[in-house]
Coordinates of C-alpha atoms in Angstrom, one line a residue:
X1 CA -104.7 -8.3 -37.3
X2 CA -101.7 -5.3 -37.3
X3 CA -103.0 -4.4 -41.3
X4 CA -103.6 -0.9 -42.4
X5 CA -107.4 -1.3 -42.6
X6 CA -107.9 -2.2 -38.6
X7 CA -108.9 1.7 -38.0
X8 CA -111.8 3.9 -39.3
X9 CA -109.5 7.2 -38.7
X10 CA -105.9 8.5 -38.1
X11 CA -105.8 12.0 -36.0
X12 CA -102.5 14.1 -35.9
X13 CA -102.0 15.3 -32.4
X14 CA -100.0 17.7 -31.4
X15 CA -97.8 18.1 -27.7
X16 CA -96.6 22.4 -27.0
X17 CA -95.3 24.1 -24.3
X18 CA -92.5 25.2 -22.6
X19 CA -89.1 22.6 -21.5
X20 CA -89.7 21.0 -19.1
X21 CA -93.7 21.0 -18.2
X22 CA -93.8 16.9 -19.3
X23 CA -95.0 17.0 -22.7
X24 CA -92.4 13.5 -23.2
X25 CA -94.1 11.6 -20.1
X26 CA -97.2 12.8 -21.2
X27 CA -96.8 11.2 -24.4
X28 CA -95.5 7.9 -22.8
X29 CA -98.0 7.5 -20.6
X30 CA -100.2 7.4 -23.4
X31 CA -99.1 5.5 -25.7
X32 CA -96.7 3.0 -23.8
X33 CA -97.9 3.9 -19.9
X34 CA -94.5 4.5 -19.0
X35 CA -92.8 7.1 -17.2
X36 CA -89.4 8.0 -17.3
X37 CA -87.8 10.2 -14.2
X38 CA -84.9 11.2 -15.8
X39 CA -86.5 12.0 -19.1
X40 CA -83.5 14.3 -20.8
X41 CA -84.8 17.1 -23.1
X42 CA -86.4 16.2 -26.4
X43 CA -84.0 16.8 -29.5
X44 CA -86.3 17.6 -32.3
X45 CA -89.7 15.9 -33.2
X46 CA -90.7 12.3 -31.8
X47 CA -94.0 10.8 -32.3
X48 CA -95.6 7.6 -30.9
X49 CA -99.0 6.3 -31.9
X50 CA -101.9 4.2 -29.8
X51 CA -105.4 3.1 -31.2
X52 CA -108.2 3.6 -29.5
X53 CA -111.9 3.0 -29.5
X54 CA -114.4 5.9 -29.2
X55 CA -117.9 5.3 -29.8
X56 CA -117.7 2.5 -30.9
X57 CA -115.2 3.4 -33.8
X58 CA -111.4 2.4 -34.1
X59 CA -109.0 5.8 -34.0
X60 CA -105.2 6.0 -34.3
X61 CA -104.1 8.4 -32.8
X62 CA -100.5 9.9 -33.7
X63 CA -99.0 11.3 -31.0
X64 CA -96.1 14.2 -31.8
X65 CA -93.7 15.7 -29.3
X66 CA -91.5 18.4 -29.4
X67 CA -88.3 19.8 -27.7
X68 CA -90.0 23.8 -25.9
X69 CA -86.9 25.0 -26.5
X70 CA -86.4 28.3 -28.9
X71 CA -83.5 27.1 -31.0
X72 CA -86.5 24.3 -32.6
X73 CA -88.7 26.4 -33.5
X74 CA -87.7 26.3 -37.1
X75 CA -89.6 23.0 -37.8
X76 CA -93.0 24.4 -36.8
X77 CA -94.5 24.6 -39.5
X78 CA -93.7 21.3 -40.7
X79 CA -94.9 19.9 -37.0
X80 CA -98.3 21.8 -37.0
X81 CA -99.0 20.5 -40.7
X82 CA -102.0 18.1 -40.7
X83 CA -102.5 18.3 -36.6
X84 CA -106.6 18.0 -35.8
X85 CA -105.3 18.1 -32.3
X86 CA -103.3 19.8 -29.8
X87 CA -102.5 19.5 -25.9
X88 CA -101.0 22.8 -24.7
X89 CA -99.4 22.0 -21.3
X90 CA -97.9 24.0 -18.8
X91 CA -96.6 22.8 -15.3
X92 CA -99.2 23.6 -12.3
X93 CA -95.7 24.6 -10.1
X94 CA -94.3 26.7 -12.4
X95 CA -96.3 30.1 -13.1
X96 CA -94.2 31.0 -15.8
X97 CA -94.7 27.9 -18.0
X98 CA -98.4 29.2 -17.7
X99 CA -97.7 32.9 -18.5
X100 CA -96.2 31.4 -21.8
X101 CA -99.8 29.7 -23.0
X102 CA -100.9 32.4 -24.4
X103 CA -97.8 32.8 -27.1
X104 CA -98.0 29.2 -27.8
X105 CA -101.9 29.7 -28.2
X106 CA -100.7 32.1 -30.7
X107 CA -98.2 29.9 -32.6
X108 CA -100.4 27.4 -32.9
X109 CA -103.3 29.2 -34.6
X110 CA -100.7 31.4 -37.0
X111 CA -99.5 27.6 -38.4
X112 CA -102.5 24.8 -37.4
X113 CA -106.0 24.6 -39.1
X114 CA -108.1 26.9 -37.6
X115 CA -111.1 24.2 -36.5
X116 CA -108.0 22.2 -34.6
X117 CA -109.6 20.9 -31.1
X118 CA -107.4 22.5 -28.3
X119 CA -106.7 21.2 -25.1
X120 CA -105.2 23.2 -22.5
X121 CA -103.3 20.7 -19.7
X122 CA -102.1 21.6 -16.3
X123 CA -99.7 19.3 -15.6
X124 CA -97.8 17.6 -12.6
X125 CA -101.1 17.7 -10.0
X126 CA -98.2 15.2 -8.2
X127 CA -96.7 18.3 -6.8
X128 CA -99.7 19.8 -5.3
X129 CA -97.8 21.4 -2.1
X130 CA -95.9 23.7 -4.7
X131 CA -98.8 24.4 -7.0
X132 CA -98.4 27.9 -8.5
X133 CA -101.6 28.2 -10.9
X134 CA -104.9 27.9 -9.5
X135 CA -107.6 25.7 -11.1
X136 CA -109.9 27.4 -11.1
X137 CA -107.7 30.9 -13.1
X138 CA -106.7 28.3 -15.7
X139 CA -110.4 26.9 -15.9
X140 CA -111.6 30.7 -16.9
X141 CA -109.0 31.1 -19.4
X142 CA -110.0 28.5 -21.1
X143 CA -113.4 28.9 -21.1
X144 CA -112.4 32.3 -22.5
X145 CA -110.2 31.0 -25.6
X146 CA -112.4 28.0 -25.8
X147 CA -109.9 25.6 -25.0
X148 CA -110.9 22.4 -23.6
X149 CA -109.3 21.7 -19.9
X150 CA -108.1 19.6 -17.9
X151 CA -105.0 18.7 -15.0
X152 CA -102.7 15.9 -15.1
X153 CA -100.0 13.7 -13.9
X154 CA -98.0 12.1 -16.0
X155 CA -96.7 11.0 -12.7
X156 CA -99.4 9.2 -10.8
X157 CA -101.0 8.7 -14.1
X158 CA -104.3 11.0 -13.4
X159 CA -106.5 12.3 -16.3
X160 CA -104.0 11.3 -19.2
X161 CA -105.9 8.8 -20.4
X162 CA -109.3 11.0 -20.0
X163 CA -107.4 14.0 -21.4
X164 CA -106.3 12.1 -24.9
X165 CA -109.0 10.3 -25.6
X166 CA -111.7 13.5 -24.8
X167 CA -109.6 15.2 -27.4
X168 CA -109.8 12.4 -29.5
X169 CA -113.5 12.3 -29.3
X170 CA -113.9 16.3 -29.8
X171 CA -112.0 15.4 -33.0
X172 CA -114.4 13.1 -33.8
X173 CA -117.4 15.0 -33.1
X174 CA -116.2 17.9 -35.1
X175 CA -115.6 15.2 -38.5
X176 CA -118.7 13.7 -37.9
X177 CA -120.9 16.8 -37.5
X178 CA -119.1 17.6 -40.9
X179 CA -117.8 21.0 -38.3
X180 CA -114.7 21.0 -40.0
X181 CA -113.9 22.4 -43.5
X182 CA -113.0 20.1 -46.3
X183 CA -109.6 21.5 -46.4
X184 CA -109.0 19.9 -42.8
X185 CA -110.9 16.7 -43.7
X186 CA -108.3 16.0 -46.0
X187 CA -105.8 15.9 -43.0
X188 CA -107.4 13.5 -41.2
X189 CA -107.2 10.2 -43.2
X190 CA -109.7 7.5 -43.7
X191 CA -109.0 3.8 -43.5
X192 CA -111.2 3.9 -46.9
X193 CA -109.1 5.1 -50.1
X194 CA -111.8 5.8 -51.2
X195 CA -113.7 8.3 -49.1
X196 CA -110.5 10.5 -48.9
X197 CA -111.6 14.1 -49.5
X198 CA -109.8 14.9 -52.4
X199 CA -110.7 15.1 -56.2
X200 CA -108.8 12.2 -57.6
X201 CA -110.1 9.6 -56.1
X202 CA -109.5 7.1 -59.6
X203 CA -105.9 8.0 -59.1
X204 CA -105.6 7.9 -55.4
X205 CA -107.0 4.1 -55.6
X206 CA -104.0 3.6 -58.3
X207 CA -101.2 5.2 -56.7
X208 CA -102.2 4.0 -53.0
X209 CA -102.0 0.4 -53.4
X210 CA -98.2 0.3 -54.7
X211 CA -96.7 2.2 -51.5

């Protein structure tokens, strides 16, 4: 067990939005089912992976998280590079983290692959008494962009699980349905050296094995 060749597929997935909306508990949930109260801002770029299985297949999934805050926005490009995935969160109490999807929407299709499979997550249901965005308005929008949707707690741990692994499986769908271009097949590596979507696969197979 633990060896590189105990998954069929690795998917790059990335966390935006604004400070603050839980992107960090979001992530630890996930991948460690932890939640941390006093989670301080995130410095920079972290990233955490879990495997899972979906349909019957073995996934990785690599989990990156970044600060919302202006002054790191200089490492997007570098963070977007290779994502199949991204959740864009926003806090259900806080309208303004939700008037900010749309930029982020924006950012993330001027630097990501354009067939990336894009969640949008309304996070902190917990605090339902001070809920500011309406279902059903973030639903439509959405539906609009195409965005897949869906509310969370990172909290209470509600819909995280559901909201990873459905992305995980759009991911999925859209490599197996052979959706996605070749370009962004090449970002999403197989176990297999050998079925890598690249043209040197003879010296792929040579310069993989001495890493």
């Amino acid at each position: 067990m633990g060896s590189e060749e105990d998954y069929n597929f690795v998917f790059k997935v990335v966390l935006i939005g604004e400070s603050g909306v839980g992107k960090s508990n979001l992530l630890s949930r996930f991948t460690k089912n932890e939640f941390n109260h006093d989670s301080r801002t995130t410095i920079g770029v972290e990233f955490s992976t879990r495997t899972v299985q979906i349909n019957g297949l073995t996934i990785k999934a690599q989990i990156w998280d970044t600060a919302g805050l202006e002054r790191y926005r200089a490492i997007t490009s570098a963070y977007y590079r290779g994502a199949v995935g991204a959740l864009l969160v926003y806090d259900i109490s806080k309208h303004l983290t939700y008037e900010c999807v749309e930029r982020w929407l924006k950012e993330l299709y001027d630097h990501a692959d354009a067939h990336i499979v894009v969640m949008l997550v309304g996070n902190k249901t917990d605090l339902v008494s001070l809920r500011a965005v309406p279902t059903e308005e973030a639903k439509d929008f959405a539906e609009k962009k195409g965005l897949l949707f869906m509310e969370t707690s990172a909290l209470e741990s509600t819909n995280v699980e559901t909201a990873f692994n459905n992305v995980l499986a759009e991911i999925h769908r859209k490599v197996a349905s052979k959706e996605v271009t070749r370009g962004s097949i090449s970002a999403v590596s197989l176990s297999n050296p050998n079925a890598i979507a690249g043209e040197n696969k003879e010296e792929k197979k040579a310069c993989c094995r001495n890493v």
